[in-house]
């Protein structure tokens, strides 16, 4: 048996001002019980502009909600207009950084090589990268889902030793399931999570593969989370749309009840 703790992450994407974020985090806090945090790491990833306010409200009320960011540059500082570095995030008490999200790959030219550089920077700053992988609909229909995910993993973790790979989490997010209301079946999600773990054995070793948390993302809601989480290799969820509503997100966190 493994002792991987559940990890439920709300990816707010480009939603919520810093004022909205304070309210959303307070509401989420009131809807969760202390016991919930015994079983689950609860993370919200607001836009950069809301992180400072989020940190302040979390610390002031001693909340157990953890903070995530949605990207990080690979350099610590320098002439990179518009970018935010990993140490800057770490100083805002950010614990997790989402990297290589399909929206970044699709709209902002994110590549596996860049994901690799960002992953190193985030690890170097002592935070946990959540490396996103996933195939498009046409890749799935062409029977390429595993080869696409396998090569994304090899790219993201290139030249990283097992210890560093073991300090990451992975989110499997089939592109066709994101924001579409069309969730992968628990079987498909579970099979891909198992494939990801097998690939981690090849990239690193079996201890590392057992340790890394593999999340599923793509139209997760309170109605489907339980069946997804029942799969042996699925350790959590990366939640977009439903994470913007504190009631819905709390229900996802509390899926066991
Ligand atoms: P969704 O987004 O839950 O709205 O499908 C998931 C994600 O993109 O992380």
PDB file of C-alpha atoms and ligand atoms in Angstrom:
ATOM      1  CA  UNK A   1       0.000   0.000   0.000  1.00  0.00           C
ATOM      2  CA  UNK A   2       1.115   3.522  -0.610  1.00  0.00           C
ATOM      3  CA  UNK A   3       0.772   6.477   1.698  1.00  0.00           C
ATOM      4  CA  UNK A   4       0.250   9.172  -0.894  1.00  0.00           C
ATOM      5  CA  UNK A   5      -1.944  11.899   0.518  1.00  0.00           C
ATOM      6  CA  UNK A   6      -4.744  13.272  -1.606  1.00  0.00           C
ATOM      7  CA  UNK A   7      -3.915  16.555  -3.312  1.00  0.00           C
ATOM      8  CA  UNK A   8      -6.801  18.709  -4.529  1.00  0.00           C
ATOM      9  CA  UNK A   9      -5.779  21.858  -6.390  1.00  0.00           C
ATOM     10  CA  UNK A  10      -8.011  24.683  -7.583  1.00  0.00           C
ATOM     11  CA  UNK A  11      -6.622  26.255 -10.761  1.00  0.00           C
ATOM     12  CA  UNK A  12      -8.385  29.599 -10.952  1.00  0.00           C
ATOM     13  CA  UNK A  13      -6.766  30.476 -14.289  1.00  0.00           C
ATOM     14  CA  UNK A  14      -7.269  34.165 -15.225  1.00  0.00           C
ATOM     15  CA  UNK A  15     -10.165  34.691 -12.823  1.00  0.00           C
ATOM     16  CA  UNK A  16     -10.603  36.666  -9.581  1.00  0.00           C
ATOM     17  CA  UNK A  17      -9.195  40.029  -8.529  1.00  0.00           C
ATOM     18  CA  UNK A  18      -7.282  40.104  -5.265  1.00  0.00           C
ATOM     19  CA  UNK A  19     -10.495  41.210  -3.528  1.00  0.00           C
ATOM     20  CA  UNK A  20     -12.456  38.304  -5.010  1.00  0.00           C
ATOM     21  CA  UNK A  21      -9.664  35.977  -3.933  1.00  0.00           C
ATOM     22  CA  UNK A  22      -9.919  37.031  -0.290  1.00  0.00           C
ATOM     23  CA  UNK A  23     -13.639  36.285  -0.274  1.00  0.00           C
ATOM     24  CA  UNK A  24     -13.294  32.999  -2.098  1.00  0.00           C
ATOM     25  CA  UNK A  25     -10.587  31.773   0.266  1.00  0.00           C
ATOM     26  CA  UNK A  26     -12.571  32.819   3.342  1.00  0.00           C
ATOM     27  CA  UNK A  27     -15.651  31.024   2.051  1.00  0.00           C
ATOM     28  CA  UNK A  28     -13.679  27.902   1.297  1.00  0.00           C
ATOM     29  CA  UNK A  29     -12.117  28.004   4.750  1.00  0.00           C
ATOM     30  CA  UNK A  30     -15.548  28.171   6.424  1.00  0.00           C
ATOM     31  CA  UNK A  31     -16.832  25.252   4.400  1.00  0.00           C
ATOM     32  CA  UNK A  32     -13.982  22.922   5.367  1.00  0.00           C
ATOM     33  CA  UNK A  33     -13.429  21.198   8.714  1.00  0.00           C
ATOM     34  CA  UNK A  34     -10.076  20.653  10.383  1.00  0.00           C
ATOM     35  CA  UNK A  35     -10.415  16.903   9.734  1.00  0.00           C
ATOM     36  CA  UNK A  36     -10.550  17.523   6.010  1.00  0.00           C
ATOM     37  CA  UNK A  37      -6.938  18.648   6.049  1.00  0.00           C
ATOM     38  CA  UNK A  38      -5.870  15.435   7.770  1.00  0.00           C
ATOM     39  CA  UNK A  39      -6.679  13.551   4.590  1.00  0.00           C
ATOM     40  CA  UNK A  40      -6.172  16.096   1.846  1.00  0.00           C
ATOM     41  CA  UNK A  41      -3.703  18.805   0.865  1.00  0.00           C
ATOM     42  CA  UNK A  42      -6.007  21.632  -0.198  1.00  0.00           C
ATOM     43  CA  UNK A  43      -4.421  24.113  -2.602  1.00  0.00           C
ATOM     44  CA  UNK A  44      -5.752  27.158  -4.456  1.00  0.00           C
ATOM     45  CA  UNK A  45      -3.816  28.709  -7.337  1.00  0.00           C
ATOM     46  CA  UNK A  46      -5.063  32.261  -7.961  1.00  0.00           C
ATOM     47  CA  UNK A  47      -3.538  34.653 -10.504  1.00  0.00           C
ATOM     48  CA  UNK A  48      -0.226  36.268  -9.496  1.00  0.00           C
ATOM     49  CA  UNK A  49      -1.950  39.557  -8.606  1.00  0.00           C
ATOM     50  CA  UNK A  50      -3.985  37.857  -5.867  1.00  0.00           C
ATOM     51  CA  UNK A  51      -1.177  35.907  -4.215  1.00  0.00           C
ATOM     52  CA  UNK A  52      -0.142  38.552  -1.709  1.00  0.00           C
ATOM     53  CA  UNK A  53      -3.704  39.091  -0.489  1.00  0.00           C
ATOM     54  CA  UNK A  54      -4.272  35.346  -0.398  1.00  0.00           C
ATOM     55  CA  UNK A  55      -1.115  34.835   1.647  1.00  0.00           C
ATOM     56  CA  UNK A  56      -2.162  37.572   4.079  1.00  0.00           C
ATOM     57  CA  UNK A  57      -5.635  36.186   4.731  1.00  0.00           C
ATOM     58  CA  UNK A  58      -4.348  32.619   5.044  1.00  0.00           C
ATOM     59  CA  UNK A  59      -1.677  33.613   7.560  1.00  0.00           C
ATOM     60  CA  UNK A  60      -3.880  36.013   9.525  1.00  0.00           C
ATOM     61  CA  UNK A  61      -6.561  33.369  10.092  1.00  0.00           C
ATOM     62  CA  UNK A  62      -4.076  30.492  10.361  1.00  0.00           C
ATOM     63  CA  UNK A  63      -5.841  28.636   7.592  1.00  0.00           C
ATOM     64  CA  UNK A  64      -4.560  25.283   6.392  1.00  0.00           C
ATOM     65  CA  UNK A  65      -5.347  26.070   2.777  1.00  0.00           C
ATOM     66  CA  UNK A  66      -2.082  26.092   0.786  1.00  0.00           C
ATOM     67  CA  UNK A  67      -1.151  28.404  -2.051  1.00  0.00           C
ATOM     68  CA  UNK A  68      -0.252  27.560  -5.612  1.00  0.00           C
ATOM     69  CA  UNK A  69       0.834  29.651  -8.586  1.00  0.00           C
ATOM     70  CA  UNK A  70       0.046  29.038 -12.248  1.00  0.00           C
ATOM     71  CA  UNK A  71       3.510  29.415 -13.762  1.00  0.00           C
ATOM     72  CA  UNK A  72       7.058  30.523 -12.938  1.00  0.00           C
ATOM     73  CA  UNK A  73       9.987  31.773 -14.996  1.00  0.00           C
ATOM     74  CA  UNK A  74      13.195  29.726 -14.924  1.00  0.00           C
ATOM     75  CA  UNK A  75      15.565  32.578 -14.055  1.00  0.00           C
ATOM     76  CA  UNK A  76      15.679  34.072 -10.567  1.00  0.00           C
ATOM     77  CA  UNK A  77      15.579  37.662 -11.818  1.00  0.00           C
ATOM     78  CA  UNK A  78      16.701  39.791 -14.742  1.00  0.00           C
ATOM     79  CA  UNK A  79      15.497  41.473 -17.907  1.00  0.00           C
ATOM     80  CA  UNK A  80      12.383  39.374 -18.542  1.00  0.00           C
ATOM     81  CA  UNK A  81       9.579  41.919 -18.759  1.00  0.00           C
ATOM     82  CA  UNK A  82       6.259  40.579 -17.561  1.00  0.00           C
ATOM     83  CA  UNK A  83       7.625  37.442 -15.922  1.00  0.00           C
ATOM     84  CA  UNK A  84       7.575  36.220 -12.309  1.00  0.00           C
ATOM     85  CA  UNK A  85      10.332  34.070 -10.803  1.00  0.00           C
ATOM     86  CA  UNK A  86      10.200  31.053  -8.516  1.00  0.00           C
ATOM     87  CA  UNK A  87      11.937  32.771  -5.553  1.00  0.00           C
ATOM     88  CA  UNK A  88       9.389  35.614  -5.782  1.00  0.00           C
ATOM     89  CA  UNK A  89       6.615  33.061  -5.425  1.00  0.00           C
ATOM     90  CA  UNK A  90       8.338  31.226  -2.619  1.00  0.00           C
ATOM     91  CA  UNK A  91       8.486  34.477  -0.640  1.00  0.00           C
ATOM     92  CA  UNK A  92       4.696  34.707  -0.927  1.00  0.00           C
ATOM     93  CA  UNK A  93       4.378  31.334   0.807  1.00  0.00           C
ATOM     94  CA  UNK A  94       3.507  29.575  -2.443  1.00  0.00           C
ATOM     95  CA  UNK A  95       4.021  25.824  -2.062  1.00  0.00           C
ATOM     96  CA  UNK A  96       2.968  24.493  -5.479  1.00  0.00           C
ATOM     97  CA  UNK A  97       3.446  25.775  -9.015  1.00  0.00           C
ATOM     98  CA  UNK A  98       1.391  24.483 -11.959  1.00  0.00           C
ATOM     99  CA  UNK A  99       3.674  24.060 -14.994  1.00  0.00           C
ATOM    100  CA  UNK A 100       3.060  23.149 -18.620  1.00  0.00           C
ATOM    101  CA  UNK A 101      -0.708  23.525 -18.452  1.00  0.00           C
ATOM    102  CA  UNK A 102      -2.238  22.749 -21.842  1.00  0.00           C
ATOM    103  CA  UNK A 103      -3.522  26.322 -22.122  1.00  0.00           C
ATOM    104  CA  UNK A 104       0.066  27.538 -21.843  1.00  0.00           C
ATOM    105  CA  UNK A 105       1.186  24.948 -24.381  1.00  0.00           C
ATOM    106  CA  UNK A 106      -1.647  25.922 -26.745  1.00  0.00           C
ATOM    107  CA  UNK A 107      -1.653  29.732 -26.445  1.00  0.00           C
ATOM    108  CA  UNK A 108       1.789  30.720 -25.175  1.00  0.00           C
ATOM    109  CA  UNK A 109       4.202  28.422 -26.927  1.00  0.00           C
ATOM    110  CA  UNK A 110       5.105  26.355 -23.884  1.00  0.00           C
ATOM    111  CA  UNK A 111       7.393  23.460 -24.778  1.00  0.00           C
ATOM    112  CA  UNK A 112       8.642  20.431 -22.874  1.00  0.00           C
ATOM    113  CA  UNK A 113      12.077  22.038 -22.760  1.00  0.00           C
ATOM    114  CA  UNK A 114      10.697  25.147 -21.068  1.00  0.00           C
ATOM    115  CA  UNK A 115       8.675  23.021 -18.671  1.00  0.00           C
ATOM    116  CA  UNK A 116      11.944  21.285 -17.773  1.00  0.00           C
ATOM    117  CA  UNK A 117      13.657  24.608 -17.042  1.00  0.00           C
ATOM    118  CA  UNK A 118      10.729  25.865 -14.994  1.00  0.00           C
ATOM    119  CA  UNK A 119      10.546  22.585 -13.085  1.00  0.00           C
ATOM    120  CA  UNK A 120      14.206  22.933 -12.051  1.00  0.00           C
ATOM    121  CA  UNK A 121      13.662  26.525 -10.947  1.00  0.00           C
ATOM    122  CA  UNK A 122      10.580  25.676  -8.888  1.00  0.00           C
ATOM    123  CA  UNK A 123      12.369  22.758  -7.223  1.00  0.00           C
ATOM    124  CA  UNK A 124      15.383  24.978  -6.600  1.00  0.00           C
ATOM    125  CA  UNK A 125      13.162  27.414  -4.726  1.00  0.00           C
ATOM    126  CA  UNK A 126      11.821  24.593  -2.550  1.00  0.00           C
ATOM    127  CA  UNK A 127       8.318  24.395  -4.013  1.00  0.00           C
ATOM    128  CA  UNK A 128       6.460  21.494  -5.620  1.00  0.00           C
ATOM    129  CA  UNK A 129       5.985  21.622  -9.400  1.00  0.00           C
ATOM    130  CA  UNK A 130       2.680  20.232 -10.655  1.00  0.00           C
ATOM    131  CA  UNK A 131       3.694  19.185 -14.151  1.00  0.00           C
ATOM    132  CA  UNK A 132       0.712  18.965 -16.505  1.00  0.00           C
ATOM    133  CA  UNK A 133       0.575  16.455 -19.336  1.00  0.00           C
ATOM    134  CA  UNK A 134      -2.208  15.308 -21.613  1.00  0.00           C
ATOM    135  CA  UNK A 135      -3.175  14.486 -25.175  1.00  0.00           C
ATOM    136  CA  UNK A 136      -5.569  16.250 -27.550  1.00  0.00           C
ATOM    137  CA  UNK A 137      -8.701  14.577 -28.885  1.00  0.00           C
ATOM    138  CA  UNK A 138      -7.149  13.814 -32.261  1.00  0.00           C
ATOM    139  CA  UNK A 139      -4.079  12.322 -30.597  1.00  0.00           C
ATOM    140  CA  UNK A 140      -6.352  10.079 -28.516  1.00  0.00           C
ATOM    141  CA  UNK A 141      -8.387   9.070 -31.557  1.00  0.00           C
ATOM    142  CA  UNK A 142      -5.181   8.237 -33.385  1.00  0.00           C
ATOM    143  CA  UNK A 143      -4.106   5.972 -30.536  1.00  0.00           C
ATOM    144  CA  UNK A 144      -1.255   8.276 -29.550  1.00  0.00           C
ATOM    145  CA  UNK A 145      -2.361   9.254 -26.044  1.00  0.00           C
ATOM    146  CA  UNK A 146       0.319   7.247 -24.228  1.00  0.00           C
ATOM    147  CA  UNK A 147       3.155   8.177 -26.550  1.00  0.00           C
ATOM    148  CA  UNK A 148       2.274  11.882 -26.234  1.00  0.00           C
ATOM    149  CA  UNK A 149       2.086  11.740 -22.446  1.00  0.00           C
ATOM    150  CA  UNK A 150       5.247   9.629 -22.265  1.00  0.00           C
ATOM    151  CA  UNK A 151       7.230  12.110 -24.304  1.00  0.00           C
ATOM    152  CA  UNK A 152       5.883  15.084 -22.322  1.00  0.00           C
ATOM    153  CA  UNK A 153       7.052  13.358 -19.132  1.00  0.00           C
ATOM    154  CA  UNK A 154      10.492  12.539 -20.535  1.00  0.00           C
ATOM    155  CA  UNK A 155      10.835  16.128 -21.698  1.00  0.00           C
ATOM    156  CA  UNK A 156       9.706  17.700 -18.448  1.00  0.00           C
ATOM    157  CA  UNK A 157      11.971  15.494 -16.319  1.00  0.00           C
ATOM    158  CA  UNK A 158      14.980  15.351 -18.664  1.00  0.00           C
ATOM    159  CA  UNK A 159      18.272  15.144 -16.760  1.00  0.00           C
ATOM    160  CA  UNK A 160      16.555  15.344 -13.364  1.00  0.00           C
ATOM    161  CA  UNK A 161      17.715  12.793 -10.804  1.00  0.00           C
ATOM    162  CA  UNK A 162      15.195  10.535  -9.028  1.00  0.00           C
ATOM    163  CA  UNK A 163      15.173  12.720  -5.905  1.00  0.00           C
ATOM    164  CA  UNK A 164      14.076  15.742  -7.901  1.00  0.00           C
ATOM    165  CA  UNK A 165      11.494  13.795  -9.899  1.00  0.00           C
ATOM    166  CA  UNK A 166      10.182  12.463  -6.601  1.00  0.00           C
ATOM    167  CA  UNK A 167       9.652  16.009  -5.345  1.00  0.00           C
ATOM    168  CA  UNK A 168       7.183  16.754  -8.172  1.00  0.00           C
ATOM    169  CA  UNK A 169       3.520  16.045  -8.698  1.00  0.00           C
ATOM    170  CA  UNK A 170       1.967  15.330 -12.077  1.00  0.00           C
ATOM    171  CA  UNK A 171      -1.450  16.259 -13.433  1.00  0.00           C
ATOM    172  CA  UNK A 172      -2.894  14.214 -16.261  1.00  0.00           C
ATOM    173  CA  UNK A 173      -5.253  16.536 -18.084  1.00  0.00           C
ATOM    174  CA  UNK A 174      -6.593  15.304 -21.407  1.00  0.00           C
ATOM    175  CA  UNK A 175      -7.025  18.477 -23.441  1.00  0.00           C
ATOM    176  CA  UNK A 176     -10.462  17.390 -24.688  1.00  0.00           C
ATOM    177  CA  UNK A 177     -11.739  17.207 -21.102  1.00  0.00           C
ATOM    178  CA  UNK A 178     -10.666  20.665 -19.959  1.00  0.00           C
ATOM    179  CA  UNK A 179     -13.536  23.113 -19.566  1.00  0.00           C
ATOM    180  CA  UNK A 180     -15.735  20.974 -21.820  1.00  0.00           C
ATOM    181  CA  UNK A 181     -17.851  19.179 -19.255  1.00  0.00           C
ATOM    182  CA  UNK A 182     -16.572  15.966 -20.828  1.00  0.00           C
ATOM    183  CA  UNK A 183     -14.622  14.081 -18.176  1.00  0.00           C
ATOM    184  CA  UNK A 184     -12.359  11.146 -18.912  1.00  0.00           C
ATOM    185  CA  UNK A 185     -13.950   7.944 -17.652  1.00  0.00           C
ATOM    186  CA  UNK A 186     -12.470   6.766 -14.353  1.00  0.00           C
ATOM    187  CA  UNK A 187     -11.044   3.802 -16.302  1.00  0.00           C
ATOM    188  CA  UNK A 188      -9.264   6.012 -18.840  1.00  0.00           C
ATOM    189  CA  UNK A 189      -7.990   8.329 -16.102  1.00  0.00           C
ATOM    190  CA  UNK A 190      -6.852   5.379 -13.996  1.00  0.00           C
ATOM    191  CA  UNK A 191      -5.157   3.670 -16.950  1.00  0.00           C
ATOM    192  CA  UNK A 192      -3.235   6.806 -17.872  1.00  0.00           C
ATOM    193  CA  UNK A 193      -2.249   7.402 -14.245  1.00  0.00           C
ATOM    194  CA  UNK A 194      -0.917   3.825 -14.150  1.00  0.00           C
ATOM    195  CA  UNK A 195       0.978   4.441 -17.397  1.00  0.00           C
ATOM    196  CA  UNK A 196       2.455   7.632 -15.901  1.00  0.00           C
ATOM    197  CA  UNK A 197       3.670   5.668 -12.906  1.00  0.00           C
ATOM    198  CA  UNK A 198       5.236   3.005 -15.152  1.00  0.00           C
ATOM    199  CA  UNK A 199       6.984   5.753 -17.089  1.00  0.00           C
ATOM    200  CA  UNK A 200       8.304   7.208 -13.827  1.00  0.00           C
ATOM    201  CA  UNK A 201       9.888   3.847 -13.039  1.00  0.00           C
ATOM    202  CA  UNK A 202      11.791   4.132 -16.321  1.00  0.00           C
ATOM    203  CA  UNK A 203      12.650   7.813 -15.875  1.00  0.00           C
ATOM    204  CA  UNK A 204      13.621   7.479 -12.190  1.00  0.00           C
ATOM    205  CA  UNK A 205      12.999   4.313 -10.175  1.00  0.00           C
ATOM    206  CA  UNK A 206      10.182   2.420  -8.521  1.00  0.00           C
ATOM    207  CA  UNK A 207      10.448   4.167  -5.140  1.00  0.00           C
ATOM    208  CA  UNK A 208      10.136   7.523  -6.851  1.00  0.00           C
ATOM    209  CA  UNK A 209       7.258   6.294  -8.977  1.00  0.00           C
ATOM    210  CA  UNK A 210       5.396   5.161  -5.850  1.00  0.00           C
ATOM    211  CA  UNK A 211       5.941   8.480  -4.148  1.00  0.00           C
ATOM    212  CA  UNK A 212       4.874  10.957  -6.863  1.00  0.00           C
ATOM    213  CA  UNK A 213       1.261  12.071  -6.705  1.00  0.00           C
ATOM    214  CA  UNK A 214      -0.620  11.798  -9.973  1.00  0.00           C
ATOM    215  CA  UNK A 215      -3.678  14.029 -10.280  1.00  0.00           C
ATOM    216  CA  UNK A 216      -6.454  13.946 -12.826  1.00  0.00           C
ATOM    217  CA  UNK A 217      -7.796  17.197 -14.297  1.00  0.00           C
ATOM    218  CA  UNK A 218     -10.535  17.990 -16.788  1.00  0.00           C
ATOM    219  CA  UNK A 219     -14.126  18.832 -15.826  1.00  0.00           C
ATOM    220  CA  UNK A 220     -13.782  17.432 -12.310  1.00  0.00           C
ATOM    221  CA  UNK A 221     -16.851  18.137 -10.178  1.00  0.00           C
ATOM    222  CA  UNK A 222     -18.448  16.948  -6.955  1.00  0.00           C
ATOM    223  CA  UNK A 223     -20.368  14.292  -8.872  1.00  0.00           C
ATOM    224  CA  UNK A 224     -17.451  12.578 -10.595  1.00  0.00           C
ATOM    225  CA  UNK A 225     -14.525  13.093  -8.222  1.00  0.00           C
ATOM    226  CA  UNK A 226     -15.208  10.053  -6.063  1.00  0.00           C
ATOM    227  CA  UNK A 227     -15.075   7.544  -8.934  1.00  0.00           C
ATOM    228  CA  UNK A 228     -11.927   9.176 -10.304  1.00  0.00           C
ATOM    229  CA  UNK A 229     -10.230   9.147  -6.904  1.00  0.00           C
ATOM    230  CA  UNK A 230     -11.192   5.495  -6.404  1.00  0.00           C
ATOM    231  CA  UNK A 231      -8.604   4.548  -9.010  1.00  0.00           C
ATOM    232  CA  UNK A 232      -5.456   3.247  -7.383  1.00  0.00           C
ATOM    233  CA  UNK A 233      -3.068   5.506  -9.267  1.00  0.00           C
ATOM    234  CA  UNK A 234      -5.145   8.697  -9.094  1.00  0.00           C
ATOM    235  CA  UNK A 235      -4.079  10.681  -6.034  1.00  0.00           C
ATOM    236  CA  UNK A 236      -5.859  13.957  -6.524  1.00  0.00           C
ATOM    237  CA  UNK A 237      -7.533  16.427  -8.805  1.00  0.00           C
ATOM    238  CA  UNK A 238      -6.625  19.624 -10.622  1.00  0.00           C
ATOM    239  CA  UNK A 239      -9.897  21.512 -10.754  1.00  0.00           C
ATOM    240  CA  UNK A 240     -10.579  24.517 -13.002  1.00  0.00           C
ATOM    241  CA  UNK A 241     -14.154  25.783 -13.378  1.00  0.00           C
ATOM    242  CA  UNK A 242     -15.560  24.134 -10.249  1.00  0.00           C
ATOM    243  CA  UNK A 243     -12.790  25.606  -8.084  1.00  0.00           C
ATOM    244  CA  UNK A 244     -14.160  29.130  -8.609  1.00  0.00           C
ATOM    245  CA  UNK A 245     -17.222  28.290  -6.523  1.00  0.00           C
ATOM    246  CA  UNK A 246     -16.201  27.669  -2.890  1.00  0.00           C
ATOM    247  CA  UNK A 247     -19.264  25.440  -2.308  1.00  0.00           C
ATOM    248  CA  UNK A 248     -18.418  23.233  -5.261  1.00  0.00           C
ATOM    249  CA  UNK A 249     -14.712  23.139  -4.489  1.00  0.00           C
ATOM    250  CA  UNK A 250     -15.350  22.279  -0.836  1.00  0.00           C
ATOM    251  CA  UNK A 251     -17.640  19.447  -1.961  1.00  0.00           C
ATOM    252  CA  UNK A 252     -14.830  18.109  -4.147  1.00  0.00           C
ATOM    253  CA  UNK A 253     -12.340  18.282  -1.256  1.00  0.00           C
ATOM    254  CA  UNK A 254     -14.872  16.448   0.937  1.00  0.00           C
ATOM    255  CA  UNK A 255     -15.674  13.786  -1.671  1.00  0.00           C
ATOM    256  CA  UNK A 256     -15.311  10.993   0.835  1.00  0.00           C
ATOM    257  CA  UNK A 257     -18.206  12.202   3.025  1.00  0.00           C
TER     258      UNK A 257
HETATM  259  P1  LIG B   1     -11.683  22.362 -15.781  1.00  0.00           P
HETATM  260  O1  LIG B   1     -10.143  22.794 -15.889  1.00  0.00           O
HETATM  261  O2  LIG B   1     -11.878  21.715 -14.445  1.00  0.00           O
HETATM  262  O3  LIG B   1     -12.458  23.654 -15.921  1.00  0.00           O
HETATM  263  O4  LIG B   1     -11.940  21.411 -16.900  1.00  0.00           O
HETATM  264  C1  LIG B   1      -9.129  21.964 -15.405  1.00  0.00           C
HETATM  265  C2  LIG B   1      -7.774  22.581 -15.669  1.00  0.00           C
HETATM  266  O5  LIG B   1      -7.589  23.145 -16.755  1.00  0.00           O
HETATM  267  O6  LIG B   1      -6.873  22.532 -14.826  1.00  0.00           O
END
